[in-house]
Each structure stands twice: as C-alpha cells, then as structure tokens.
Coordinates of C-alpha atoms in Angstrom, one line a residue:
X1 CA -12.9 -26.8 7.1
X2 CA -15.5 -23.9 7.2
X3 CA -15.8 -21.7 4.3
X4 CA -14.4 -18.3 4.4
X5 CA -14.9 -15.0 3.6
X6 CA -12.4 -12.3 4.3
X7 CA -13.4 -8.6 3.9
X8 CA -10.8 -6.6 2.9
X9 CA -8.4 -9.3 1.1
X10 CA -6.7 -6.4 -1.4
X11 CA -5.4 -4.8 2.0
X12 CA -2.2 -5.4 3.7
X13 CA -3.1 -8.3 6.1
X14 CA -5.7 -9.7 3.7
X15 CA -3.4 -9.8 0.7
X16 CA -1.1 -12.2 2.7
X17 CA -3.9 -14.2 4.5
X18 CA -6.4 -15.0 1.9
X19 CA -3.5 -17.4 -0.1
X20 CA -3.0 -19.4 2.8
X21 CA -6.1 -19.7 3.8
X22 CA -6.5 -21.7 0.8
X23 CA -3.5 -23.5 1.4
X24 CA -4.6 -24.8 4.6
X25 CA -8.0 -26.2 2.5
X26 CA -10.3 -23.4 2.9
X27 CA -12.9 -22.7 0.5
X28 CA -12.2 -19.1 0.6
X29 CA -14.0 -15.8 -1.0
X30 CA -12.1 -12.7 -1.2
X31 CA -14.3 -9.5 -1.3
X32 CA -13.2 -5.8 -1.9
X33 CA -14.2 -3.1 -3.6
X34 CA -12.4 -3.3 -6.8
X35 CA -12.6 -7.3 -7.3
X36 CA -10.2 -6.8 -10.7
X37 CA -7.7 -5.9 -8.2
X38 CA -8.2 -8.9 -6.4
X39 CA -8.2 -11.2 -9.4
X40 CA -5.1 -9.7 -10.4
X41 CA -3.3 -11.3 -7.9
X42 CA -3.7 -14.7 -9.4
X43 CA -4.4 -16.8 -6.5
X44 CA -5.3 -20.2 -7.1
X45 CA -8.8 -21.7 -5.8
X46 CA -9.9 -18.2 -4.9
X47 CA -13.2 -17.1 -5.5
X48 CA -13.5 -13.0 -6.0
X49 CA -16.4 -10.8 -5.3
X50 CA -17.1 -7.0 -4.6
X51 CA -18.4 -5.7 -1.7
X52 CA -17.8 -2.1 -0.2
X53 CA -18.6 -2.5 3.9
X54 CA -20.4 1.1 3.5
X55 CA -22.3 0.2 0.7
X56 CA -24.9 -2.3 2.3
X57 CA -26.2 -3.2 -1.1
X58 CA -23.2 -4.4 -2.0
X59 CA -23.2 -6.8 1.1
X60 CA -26.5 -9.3 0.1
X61 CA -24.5 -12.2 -1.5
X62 CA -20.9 -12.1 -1.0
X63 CA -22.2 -13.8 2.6
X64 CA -23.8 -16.6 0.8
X65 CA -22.8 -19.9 2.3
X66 CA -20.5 -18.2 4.6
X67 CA -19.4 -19.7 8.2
X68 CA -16.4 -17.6 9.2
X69 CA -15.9 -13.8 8.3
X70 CA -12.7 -12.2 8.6
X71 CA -13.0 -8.5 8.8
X72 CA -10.0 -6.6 8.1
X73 CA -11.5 -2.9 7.1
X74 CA -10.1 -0.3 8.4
X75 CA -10.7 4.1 7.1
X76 CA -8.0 5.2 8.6
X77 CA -6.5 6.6 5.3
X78 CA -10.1 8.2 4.3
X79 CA -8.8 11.5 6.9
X80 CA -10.4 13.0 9.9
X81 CA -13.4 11.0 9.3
X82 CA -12.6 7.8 10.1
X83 CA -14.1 6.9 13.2
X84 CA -17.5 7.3 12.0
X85 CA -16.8 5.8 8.4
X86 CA -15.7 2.8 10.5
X87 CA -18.4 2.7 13.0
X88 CA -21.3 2.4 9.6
X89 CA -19.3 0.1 7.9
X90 CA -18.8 -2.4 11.2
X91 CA -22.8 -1.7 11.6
X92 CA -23.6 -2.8 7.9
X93 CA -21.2 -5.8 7.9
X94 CA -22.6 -7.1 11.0
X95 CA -26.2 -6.7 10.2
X96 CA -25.8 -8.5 6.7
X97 CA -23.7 -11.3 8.5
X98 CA -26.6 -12.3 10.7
X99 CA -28.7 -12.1 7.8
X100 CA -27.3 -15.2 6.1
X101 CA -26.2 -16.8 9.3
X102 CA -22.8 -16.8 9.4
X103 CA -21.2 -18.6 12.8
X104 CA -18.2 -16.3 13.5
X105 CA -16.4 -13.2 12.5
X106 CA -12.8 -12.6 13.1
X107 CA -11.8 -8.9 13.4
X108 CA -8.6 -7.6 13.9
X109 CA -8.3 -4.5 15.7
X110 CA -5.5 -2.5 18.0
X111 CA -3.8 -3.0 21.2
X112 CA -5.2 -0.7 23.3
X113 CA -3.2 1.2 26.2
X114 CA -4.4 1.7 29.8
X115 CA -5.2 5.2 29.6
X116 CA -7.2 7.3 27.5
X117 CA -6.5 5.6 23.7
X118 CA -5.7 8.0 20.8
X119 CA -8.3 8.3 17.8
X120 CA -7.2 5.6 16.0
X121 CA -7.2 3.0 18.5
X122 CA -10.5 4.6 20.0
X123 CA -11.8 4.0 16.7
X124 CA -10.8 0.1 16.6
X125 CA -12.0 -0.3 19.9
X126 CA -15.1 0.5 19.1
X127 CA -15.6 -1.5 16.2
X128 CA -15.2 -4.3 18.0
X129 CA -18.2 -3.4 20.4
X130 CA -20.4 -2.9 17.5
X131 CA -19.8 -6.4 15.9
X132 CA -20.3 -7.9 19.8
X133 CA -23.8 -6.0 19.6
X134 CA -24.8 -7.9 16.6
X135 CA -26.1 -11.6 16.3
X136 CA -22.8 -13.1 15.4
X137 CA -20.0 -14.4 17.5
X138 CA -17.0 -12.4 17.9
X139 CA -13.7 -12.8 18.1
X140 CA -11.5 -10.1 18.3
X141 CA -7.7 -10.1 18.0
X142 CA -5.9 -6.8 19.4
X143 CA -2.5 -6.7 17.6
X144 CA 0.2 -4.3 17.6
X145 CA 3.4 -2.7 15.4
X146 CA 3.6 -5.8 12.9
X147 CA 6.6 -6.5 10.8
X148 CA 6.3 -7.2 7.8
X149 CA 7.2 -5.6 4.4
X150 CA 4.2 -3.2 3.7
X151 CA 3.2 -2.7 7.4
X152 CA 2.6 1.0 7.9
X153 CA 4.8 0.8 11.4
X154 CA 7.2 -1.2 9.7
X155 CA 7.6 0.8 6.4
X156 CA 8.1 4.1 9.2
X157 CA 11.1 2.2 10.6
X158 CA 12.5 1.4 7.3
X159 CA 12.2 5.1 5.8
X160 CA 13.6 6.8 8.9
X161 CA 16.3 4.4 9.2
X162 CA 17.3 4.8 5.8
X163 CA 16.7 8.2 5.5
X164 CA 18.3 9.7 8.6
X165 CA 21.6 8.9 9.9
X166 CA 20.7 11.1 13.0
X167 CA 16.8 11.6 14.4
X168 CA 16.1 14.3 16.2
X169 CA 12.7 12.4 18.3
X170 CA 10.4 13.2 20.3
X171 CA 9.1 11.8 23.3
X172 CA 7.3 8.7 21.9
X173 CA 10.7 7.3 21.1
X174 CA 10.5 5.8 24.9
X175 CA 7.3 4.5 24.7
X176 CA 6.4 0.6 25.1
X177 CA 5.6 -1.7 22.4
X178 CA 5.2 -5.4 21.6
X179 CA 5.7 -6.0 17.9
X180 CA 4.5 -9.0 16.5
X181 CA 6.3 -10.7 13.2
X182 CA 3.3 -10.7 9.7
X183 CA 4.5 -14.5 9.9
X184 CA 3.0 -15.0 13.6
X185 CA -0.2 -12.9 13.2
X186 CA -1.1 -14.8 10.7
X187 CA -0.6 -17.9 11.9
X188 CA -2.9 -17.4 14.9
X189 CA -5.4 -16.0 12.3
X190 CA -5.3 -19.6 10.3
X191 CA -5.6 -21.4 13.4
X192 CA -8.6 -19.8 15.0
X193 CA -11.8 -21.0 12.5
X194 CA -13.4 -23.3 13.9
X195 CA -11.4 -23.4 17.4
X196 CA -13.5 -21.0 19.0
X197 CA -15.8 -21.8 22.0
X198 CA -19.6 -20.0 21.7
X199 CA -20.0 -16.6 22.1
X200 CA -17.5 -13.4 21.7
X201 CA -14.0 -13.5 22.8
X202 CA -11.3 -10.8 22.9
X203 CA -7.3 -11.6 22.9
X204 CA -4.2 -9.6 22.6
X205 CA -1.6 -10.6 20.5
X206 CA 2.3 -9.5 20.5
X207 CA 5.9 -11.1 19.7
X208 CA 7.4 -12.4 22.6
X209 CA 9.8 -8.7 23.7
X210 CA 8.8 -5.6 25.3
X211 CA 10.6 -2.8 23.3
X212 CA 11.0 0.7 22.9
X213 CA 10.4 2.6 20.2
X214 CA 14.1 3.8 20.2
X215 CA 14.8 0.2 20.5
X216 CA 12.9 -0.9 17.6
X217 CA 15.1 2.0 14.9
X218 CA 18.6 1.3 15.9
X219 CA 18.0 -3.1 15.8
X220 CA 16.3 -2.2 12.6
X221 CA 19.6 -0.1 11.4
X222 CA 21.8 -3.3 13.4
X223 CA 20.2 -5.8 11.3
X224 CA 20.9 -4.0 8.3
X225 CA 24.3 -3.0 9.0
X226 CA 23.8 0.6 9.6
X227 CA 25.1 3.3 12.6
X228 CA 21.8 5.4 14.0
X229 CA 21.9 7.7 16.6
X230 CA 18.8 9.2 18.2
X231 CA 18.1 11.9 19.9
X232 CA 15.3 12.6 21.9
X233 CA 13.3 16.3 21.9
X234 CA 10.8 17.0 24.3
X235 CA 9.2 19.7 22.5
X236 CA 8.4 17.6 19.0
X237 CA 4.7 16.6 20.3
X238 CA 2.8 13.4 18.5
X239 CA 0.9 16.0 16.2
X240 CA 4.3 17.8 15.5
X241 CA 6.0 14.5 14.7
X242 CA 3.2 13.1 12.2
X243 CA 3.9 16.1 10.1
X244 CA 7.3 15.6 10.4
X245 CA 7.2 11.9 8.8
X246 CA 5.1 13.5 6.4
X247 CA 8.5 15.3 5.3
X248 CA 10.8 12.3 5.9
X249 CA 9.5 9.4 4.7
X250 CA 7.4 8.4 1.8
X251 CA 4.3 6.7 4.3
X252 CA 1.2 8.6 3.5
X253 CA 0.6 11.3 5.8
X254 CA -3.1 10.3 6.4
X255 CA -1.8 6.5 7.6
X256 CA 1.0 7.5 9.7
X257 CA -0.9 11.0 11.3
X258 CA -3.0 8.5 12.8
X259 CA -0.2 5.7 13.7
X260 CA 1.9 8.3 15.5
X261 CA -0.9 9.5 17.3
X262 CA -1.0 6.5 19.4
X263 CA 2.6 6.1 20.1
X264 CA 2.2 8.2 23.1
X265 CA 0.7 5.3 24.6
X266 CA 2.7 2.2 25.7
X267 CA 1.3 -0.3 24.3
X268 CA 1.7 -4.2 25.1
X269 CA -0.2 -7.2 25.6
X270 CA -2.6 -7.8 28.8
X271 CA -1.3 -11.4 30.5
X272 CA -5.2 -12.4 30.9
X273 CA -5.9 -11.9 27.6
X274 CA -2.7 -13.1 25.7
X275 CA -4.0 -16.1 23.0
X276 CA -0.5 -17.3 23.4
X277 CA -1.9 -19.2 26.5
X278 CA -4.7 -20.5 24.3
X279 CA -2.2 -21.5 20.4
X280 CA 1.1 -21.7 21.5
X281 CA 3.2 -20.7 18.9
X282 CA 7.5 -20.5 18.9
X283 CA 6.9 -16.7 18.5
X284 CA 10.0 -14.6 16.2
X285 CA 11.8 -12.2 17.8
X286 CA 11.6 -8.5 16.3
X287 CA 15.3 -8.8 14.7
X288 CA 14.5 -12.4 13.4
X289 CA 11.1 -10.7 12.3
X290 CA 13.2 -8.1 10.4
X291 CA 15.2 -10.9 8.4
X292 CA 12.1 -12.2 7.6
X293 CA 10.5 -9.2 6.2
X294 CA 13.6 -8.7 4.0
X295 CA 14.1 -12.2 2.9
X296 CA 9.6 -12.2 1.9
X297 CA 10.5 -9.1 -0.2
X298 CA 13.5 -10.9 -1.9
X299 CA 11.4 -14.1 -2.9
X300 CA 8.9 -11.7 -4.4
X301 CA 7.6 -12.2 -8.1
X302 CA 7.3 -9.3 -10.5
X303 CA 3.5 -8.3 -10.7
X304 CA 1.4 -8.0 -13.4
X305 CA 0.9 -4.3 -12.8
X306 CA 2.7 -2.2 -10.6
X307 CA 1.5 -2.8 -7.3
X308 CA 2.3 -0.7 -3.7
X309 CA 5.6 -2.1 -2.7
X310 CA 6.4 -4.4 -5.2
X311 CA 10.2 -5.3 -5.0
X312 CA 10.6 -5.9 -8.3
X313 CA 9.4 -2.0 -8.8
X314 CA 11.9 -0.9 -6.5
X315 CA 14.5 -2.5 -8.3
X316 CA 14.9 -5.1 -5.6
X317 CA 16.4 -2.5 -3.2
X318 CA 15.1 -2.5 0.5
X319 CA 16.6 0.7 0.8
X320 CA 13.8 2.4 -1.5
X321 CA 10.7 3.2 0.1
X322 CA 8.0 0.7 0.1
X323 CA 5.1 3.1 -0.5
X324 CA 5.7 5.6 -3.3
X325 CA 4.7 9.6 -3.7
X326 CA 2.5 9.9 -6.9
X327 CA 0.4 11.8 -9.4
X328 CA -2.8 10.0 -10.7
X329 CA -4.5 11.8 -13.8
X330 CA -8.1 10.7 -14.9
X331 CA -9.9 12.1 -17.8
X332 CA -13.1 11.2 -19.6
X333 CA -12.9 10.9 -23.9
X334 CA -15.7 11.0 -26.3
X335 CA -13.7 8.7 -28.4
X336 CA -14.2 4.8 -27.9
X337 CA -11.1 2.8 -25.5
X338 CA -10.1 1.3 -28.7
X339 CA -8.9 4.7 -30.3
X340 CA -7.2 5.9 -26.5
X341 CA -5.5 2.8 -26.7
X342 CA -4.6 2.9 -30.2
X343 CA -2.4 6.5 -29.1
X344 CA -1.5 5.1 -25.1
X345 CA 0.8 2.3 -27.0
X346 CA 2.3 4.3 -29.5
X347 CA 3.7 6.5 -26.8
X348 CA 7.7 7.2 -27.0
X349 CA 10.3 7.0 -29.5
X350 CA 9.5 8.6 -33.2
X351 CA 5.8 9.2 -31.9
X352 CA 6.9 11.4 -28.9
X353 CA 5.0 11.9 -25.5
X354 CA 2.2 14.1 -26.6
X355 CA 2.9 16.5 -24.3
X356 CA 6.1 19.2 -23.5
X357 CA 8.2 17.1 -25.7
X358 CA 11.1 18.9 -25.6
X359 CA 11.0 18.7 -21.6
X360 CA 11.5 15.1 -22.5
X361 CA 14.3 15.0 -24.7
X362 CA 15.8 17.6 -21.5
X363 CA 15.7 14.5 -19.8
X364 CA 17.0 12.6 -22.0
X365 CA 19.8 14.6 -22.1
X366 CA 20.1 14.7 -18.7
X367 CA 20.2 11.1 -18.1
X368 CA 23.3 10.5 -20.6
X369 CA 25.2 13.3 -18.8
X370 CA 25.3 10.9 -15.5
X371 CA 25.7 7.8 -17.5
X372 CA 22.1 6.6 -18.3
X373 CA 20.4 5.3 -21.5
X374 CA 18.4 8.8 -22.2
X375 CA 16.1 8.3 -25.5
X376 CA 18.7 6.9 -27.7
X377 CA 16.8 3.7 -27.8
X378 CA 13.8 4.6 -29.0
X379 CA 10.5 1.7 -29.8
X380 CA 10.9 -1.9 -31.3
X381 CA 8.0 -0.8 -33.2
X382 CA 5.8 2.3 -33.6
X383 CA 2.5 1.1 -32.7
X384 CA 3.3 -2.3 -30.8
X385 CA 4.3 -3.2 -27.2
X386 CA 5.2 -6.4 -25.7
X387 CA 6.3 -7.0 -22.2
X388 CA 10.8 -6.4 -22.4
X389 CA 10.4 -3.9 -25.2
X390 CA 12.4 -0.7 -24.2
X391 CA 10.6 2.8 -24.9
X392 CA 13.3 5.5 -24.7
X393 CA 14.4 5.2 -21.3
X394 CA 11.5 2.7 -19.6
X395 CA 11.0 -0.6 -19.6
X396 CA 7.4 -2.3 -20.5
X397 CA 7.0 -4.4 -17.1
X398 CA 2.9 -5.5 -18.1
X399 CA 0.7 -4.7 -20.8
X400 CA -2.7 -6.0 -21.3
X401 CA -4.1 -5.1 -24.9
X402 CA -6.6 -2.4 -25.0
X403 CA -6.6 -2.0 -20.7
X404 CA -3.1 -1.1 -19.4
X405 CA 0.9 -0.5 -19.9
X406 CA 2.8 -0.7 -17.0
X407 CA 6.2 1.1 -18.0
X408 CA 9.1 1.0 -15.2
X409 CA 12.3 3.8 -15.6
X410 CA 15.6 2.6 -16.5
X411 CA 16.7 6.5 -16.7
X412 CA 19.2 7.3 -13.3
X413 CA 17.0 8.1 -10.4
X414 CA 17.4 8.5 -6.7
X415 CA 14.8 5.8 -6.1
X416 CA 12.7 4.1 -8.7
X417 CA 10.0 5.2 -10.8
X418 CA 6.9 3.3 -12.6
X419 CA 4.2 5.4 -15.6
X420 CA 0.9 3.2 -15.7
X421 CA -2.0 3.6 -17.9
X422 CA -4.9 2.1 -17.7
X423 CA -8.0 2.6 -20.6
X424 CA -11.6 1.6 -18.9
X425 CA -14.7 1.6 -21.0
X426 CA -17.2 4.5 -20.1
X427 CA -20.9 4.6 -20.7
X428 CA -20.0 7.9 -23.1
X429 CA -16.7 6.5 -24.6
X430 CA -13.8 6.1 -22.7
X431 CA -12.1 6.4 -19.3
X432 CA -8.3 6.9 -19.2
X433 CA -6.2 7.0 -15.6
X434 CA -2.9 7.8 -15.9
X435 CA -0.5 7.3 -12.8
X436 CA 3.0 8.3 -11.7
X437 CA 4.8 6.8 -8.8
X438 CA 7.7 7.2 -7.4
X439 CA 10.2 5.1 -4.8
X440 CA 12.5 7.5 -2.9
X441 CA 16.0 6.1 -1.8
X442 CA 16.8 7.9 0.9
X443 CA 16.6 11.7 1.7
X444 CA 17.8 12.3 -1.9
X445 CA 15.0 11.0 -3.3
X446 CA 12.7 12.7 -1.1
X447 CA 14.7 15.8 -2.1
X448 CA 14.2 14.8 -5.9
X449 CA 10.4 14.2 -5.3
X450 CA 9.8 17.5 -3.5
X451 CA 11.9 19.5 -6.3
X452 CA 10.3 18.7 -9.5
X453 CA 7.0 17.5 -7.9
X454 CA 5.5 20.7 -9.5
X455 CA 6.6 20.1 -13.0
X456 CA 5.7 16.2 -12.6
X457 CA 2.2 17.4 -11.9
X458 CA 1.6 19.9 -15.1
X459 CA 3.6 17.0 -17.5
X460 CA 1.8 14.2 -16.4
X461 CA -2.2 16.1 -16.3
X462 CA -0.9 17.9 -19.8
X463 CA 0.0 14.4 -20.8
X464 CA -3.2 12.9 -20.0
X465 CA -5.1 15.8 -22.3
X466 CA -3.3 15.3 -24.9
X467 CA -3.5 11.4 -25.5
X468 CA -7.5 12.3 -24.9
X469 CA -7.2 14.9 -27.5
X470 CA -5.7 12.6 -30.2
X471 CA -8.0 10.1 -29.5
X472 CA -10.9 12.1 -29.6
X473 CA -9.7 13.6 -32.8
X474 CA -8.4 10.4 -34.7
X475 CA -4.9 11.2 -34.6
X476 CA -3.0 8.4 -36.4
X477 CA -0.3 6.9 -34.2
X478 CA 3.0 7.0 -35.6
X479 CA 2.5 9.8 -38.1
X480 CA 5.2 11.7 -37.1
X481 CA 2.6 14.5 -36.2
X482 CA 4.1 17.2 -33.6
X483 CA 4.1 16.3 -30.3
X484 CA 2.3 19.1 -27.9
X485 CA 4.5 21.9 -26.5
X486 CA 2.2 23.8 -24.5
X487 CA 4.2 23.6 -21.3
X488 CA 7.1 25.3 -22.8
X489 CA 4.7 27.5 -24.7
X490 CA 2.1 28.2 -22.0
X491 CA -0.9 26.9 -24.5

C-alpha cells in the first residue's frame, strides 16, 4: 500500500476519506492548518501535521516519505479572491511535491460544462492544469453535486426543502446535473493509489441519473415525506438567487454565491472520460444516496467539541440546518490562561454571566413561560464542571481543563444552539475565543436568528470583555461579586 498524504483532511471530503484510508491499510498523514483540529478527531493510526498550501514553508516535511498526495484544498469560502488564492496554493503544493519525489497526486476538482464555466469551476479547472505543469503525475477527478450530510449542494437542498413549502426559482431549477452519493466518491478515491498507469489522467465522476435541479428538491422532500411545490421565475438571475439563499438557508453565503453560480450550467459526466469504465462500481441512486446521508448522520457520535454539523449538536434532528449562523469573539488578556480559565468555568448559576445579567435571567424567564428549564437549575458546583453538569439552562457537552467548555442549550429554541470557549496561551498572557452558533429549524429559526442577531452580537463581545476583565483583575470566582450590566446601562 503506498503511503499517503491527504491535504486538506479537516475539510468535508477529507474528514471522511482520511479514516478509511487507514482502514484499507494505508499509512496515512493528514495535514491542515490547524493540526489540533485534526487530532481532535481521534482517528486511529493517523499521523497529524500542519501545513497551509499558501504558506510554502509550511510545505518542506509533511511530504517526507510520501508516494500519493491527495489534494482536496479549495478557497472558495476566502470571497472574491479565490481563483488566485487557489492558483498559488496549487503552484506551491506542486513545486514541494516534486521536491521530495512523490509518484502521484490525486486532485479533486469540478465537472465542468460545455460552455463558458462560471468562476468557481473556472477556478478548479485550472488548478488542475497547474498540478499537470509540474513534475508529478496527475490524476484528476471532476465530480459534481455530492450527497452527503455536510456537502454544501446537499446542505442547500436540505435547508430549502425544509424551509420553504413553496419556492419561487429561477431558471437554474431546469438545469442538468449528475449527483454522485459521498459513499461512491469515495470509493473510487480509495481505489485509485496505486492503479494508475504513468503520466496525468483526467475522469469525470457522477451517480448513475441525469437530473434536474427541480428534480433533485421535490425527491429530497419525497424521501422525507414532505409536499414541495416549485415554481419557476425567470427574472431571479444566478447572482439574484445566491443572495437569496443567503436569506433562506443557513449555507454561508461566500460557499453557496459561488455554487449557485455554476448552476446555470448543465453539468454531467463526459462518456470518454467516465472512470466508471475504468472501477466499476454498483453506483447509488440520488434517493438511495439521500437515505444514506440521513442514516450516516444518525450513527454519528457526540464530538469532543462542537463541530460544523454535528448531529448530536442539532439535537439529532435532520430538520435543523447542518451549518449554523454564529458570532465568534476573540480578545487578548494580560492575565495568564490559568486565571481566564479560573472565571470561563465558573460561568452561570450564583456566579452569573459577567455580562447584561439581567438580560439573562429575561431569558430565563422567557424560557419557563413556553415550558423550558430557564435558570432554576443553577451549577453542581461554583467553580467546577464536568461533562453532564447542567449550568442554568445548558448542558456541558466537552470540557477540557484549562483549554475549552463546550456548553449546548436545553432552553426552547427554534433550532439548536451551542456557547464554546476556548483559552489559548499567548506570548503576553492569554488568548480567549468565545463562539456562538446557532442551528436554525426551519424559516422560524432563520426568523429567530435574524431578530435578535443584533443583541446576540453586543452580549456575546460584552461577554468576552468581561471574563478578560476579571481575569485580568483577579476577580475571585464564585464571590458573589456583581455581574456587569452595562448593556442595560450603556457602560
């Protein structure tokens, strides 16, 4: 078996590949830019490393040893800026891989339409010719809508289906497609190491039926027992409709501007260059590929931090969105992590939250008035968390001593909510992230997030201050001291 490296493992296809890689007896190494991340995933005979595919300094040793590459990097979520961000990272990547002599790299790029191809698929296109121009043999696999839980396309789908009994559509609802199921992708990825005849080769890849992009909403809403009626609009261009989505569902706007873009194009697999004549596989259809998806989220173990998607954060409901809207909150303390920590896990109960205190008993309030558990519950213990211990109305889901708290809301929501705070040493003291995220269910939760996204925004920044401000001032923990008001006071 030749060893492996994949670039880009924390990412959607990667996350999924790199385990059974190592099932099928790889030696595998899984590289990204935040290797913690990648550790945190706990897979088993999986060596981590950090590299950044723009950062060519990064690049020197993760290829050590190296006989296969997969590169699955894509910027597509860094904005307008993409292509080029995509281009020097493809350059640097191929230039260090012929360096230490790797034999092969695997990229995964786009199905590309006939005509003129939007930016996005322009963009993968053209990474692929600048690994080809390179030392190293390529082989590049063209893929289209896949399904699987987490799949931008596929996460579209969901939200609109669930979201909107009736679309209003525009034109690219006719379009062509050929999606392929996550299982089946990744199956011809495991098969091709070591396969491959010399020099570069190019395939397409699809599932075995030609749909519509109409087609591929209302089997989506037939597998899953719901009534959707589309209607097309001729006016609602690609552009209009990205910002629409935007509104609609909870898929960043910056990965579906760029997805919609190219659903103007029909896209489908070229016969000559289908590798189902080369690995025959018993392909899924799309509404098999759907059950599939479902049934992957459904066997899904709770994280040890919250993590895009997770079932388990979305309170094992495929009706709440796979992708949250958030707030993330970093601030810099003189004070040492120990002493930001000592004040992150005494949050709650008798201690308060720091910050616009009264705004949270509101809530409390609030939450008993529809039938939830408000703050009556309080804290096992003032300073002390385990993993199970309630906190007014969360839940601890993780904690790691001194590092993070992972806190998920039991209070009633229209979707599903995790608070996660994370304490990272910093060469003048201490680092603290706090992040907010939020699971809409449905256009109600969309309506929830939109509504008090502006409050969320001053609570959780004022929040963050605050816990910096104790910390940098020694406040004891527990010492009933009064918790800050300045949102109600304008301080």
């Amino acid at each position: 078996m030749p060893r492996v490296l994949v670039l880009g493992a924390s990412g959607y296809i990667g996350s999924h590949l790199v385990p059974r890689l190592a099932e099928r007896g790889h030696e595998v190494r899984a590289a990204g830019r935040r290797p913690e991340t990648l550790r945190g995933r706990g897979w088993t005979g999986v060596e981590t490393a950090r590299a950044d595919a723009l950062d060519p300094q990064s690049l020197g040793r993760v290829f050590d040893g190296i006989e296969v590459v997969y590169y699955l990097i894509h910027s597509m979520a860094s904005g307008k800026g993409f292509p080029e961000l995509d281009r020097q990272a493809a350059l640097n990547v191929r230039e260090a891989a012929g360096r230490a002599g790797v034999n092969r790299i695997i990229y995964l790029g786009g199905l590309l339409p006939r005509e003129a191809a939007s930016m996005h698929l322009a963009s993968r296109q053209e990474t692929g010719a600048v690994m080809r121009d390179g030392p190293v043999a390529v082989t590049e696999i063209r893929a289209g809508i896949i399904v699987g839980p987490g799949s931008a396309a596929f996460e579209v789908i969901r939200d609109l289906v669930y979201h909107l009994p009736v679309m209003v559509t525009p034109r690219w609802v006719d379009s062509l497609t050929q999606p392929i199921a996550l299982d089946d992708l990744l199956e011809y990825l495991l098969r091709l190491p070591g396969t491959e005849s010399p020099g570069h080769h190019t395939y397409n890849v699809g599932g075995p039926e030609a749909l519509r992009y109409r087609d591929l909403l209302t089997r989506f809403a037939g597998v899953i027992g719901k009534r959707l009626f589309v209607l097309p609009v001729p006016v609602l261009t690609p552009r209009l409709s990205s910002y629409w989505l935007n509104l609609v569902t909870a898929v960043p706007a910056n990965v579906a501007r760029p997805l919609i873009d190219g659903l103007k194009h029909d896209l489908v697999i070229d016969p000559q260059a289908d590798l189902a004549e080369r690995i025959p596989l018993a392909l899924h259809s799309y509404d098999e590929a759907i059950r599939a998806a479902l049934e992957a989220e459904r066997s899904s173990d709770m994280p040890a931090r919250w993590t895009e998607g997770s079932f388990a954060m979305r309170d094992y409901r495929p009706d709440i969105s796979f992708y949250s809207r958030g707030e993330r909150v970093e601030r810099n303390c003189d004070a040492p992590p120990e002493a930001v920590w000592k004040v992150v896990s005494a949050i709650g109960g008798s201690n308060g939250w720091y910050y616009a205190d009264p705004l949270w008993n509101l809530r409390g309030v609030l939450d008993r008035l529809v039938g939830g558990v408000g703050r009556r519950r309080g804290r096992r213990h003032p300073t002390e968390l385990r993993v199970g211990d309630a906190v007014d109305f969360w839940r601890v889901v993780a904690v790691e001593p001194g590092r993070r708290l992972t806190l998920l809301a039991e209070m009633r929501l229209p979707g599903t909510a995790a608070l996660e705070f994370e304490v990272l040493p910093d060469a003048d003291g201490a680092r603290l992230v706090t992040a907010a995220h939020f699971h809409p269910a449905g256009a109600a939760g969309l309506l929830y997030w939109y509504v008090l996204w502006p409050f969320h925004k001053r609570i959780f920044g004022g929040l963050a201050d605050a816990i910096v401000r104790r910390a940098g001032t020694g406040a004891a923990a527990g010492s009933g001291g009064a918790a800050d008001t300045g949102f109600l006071t304008g301080r």
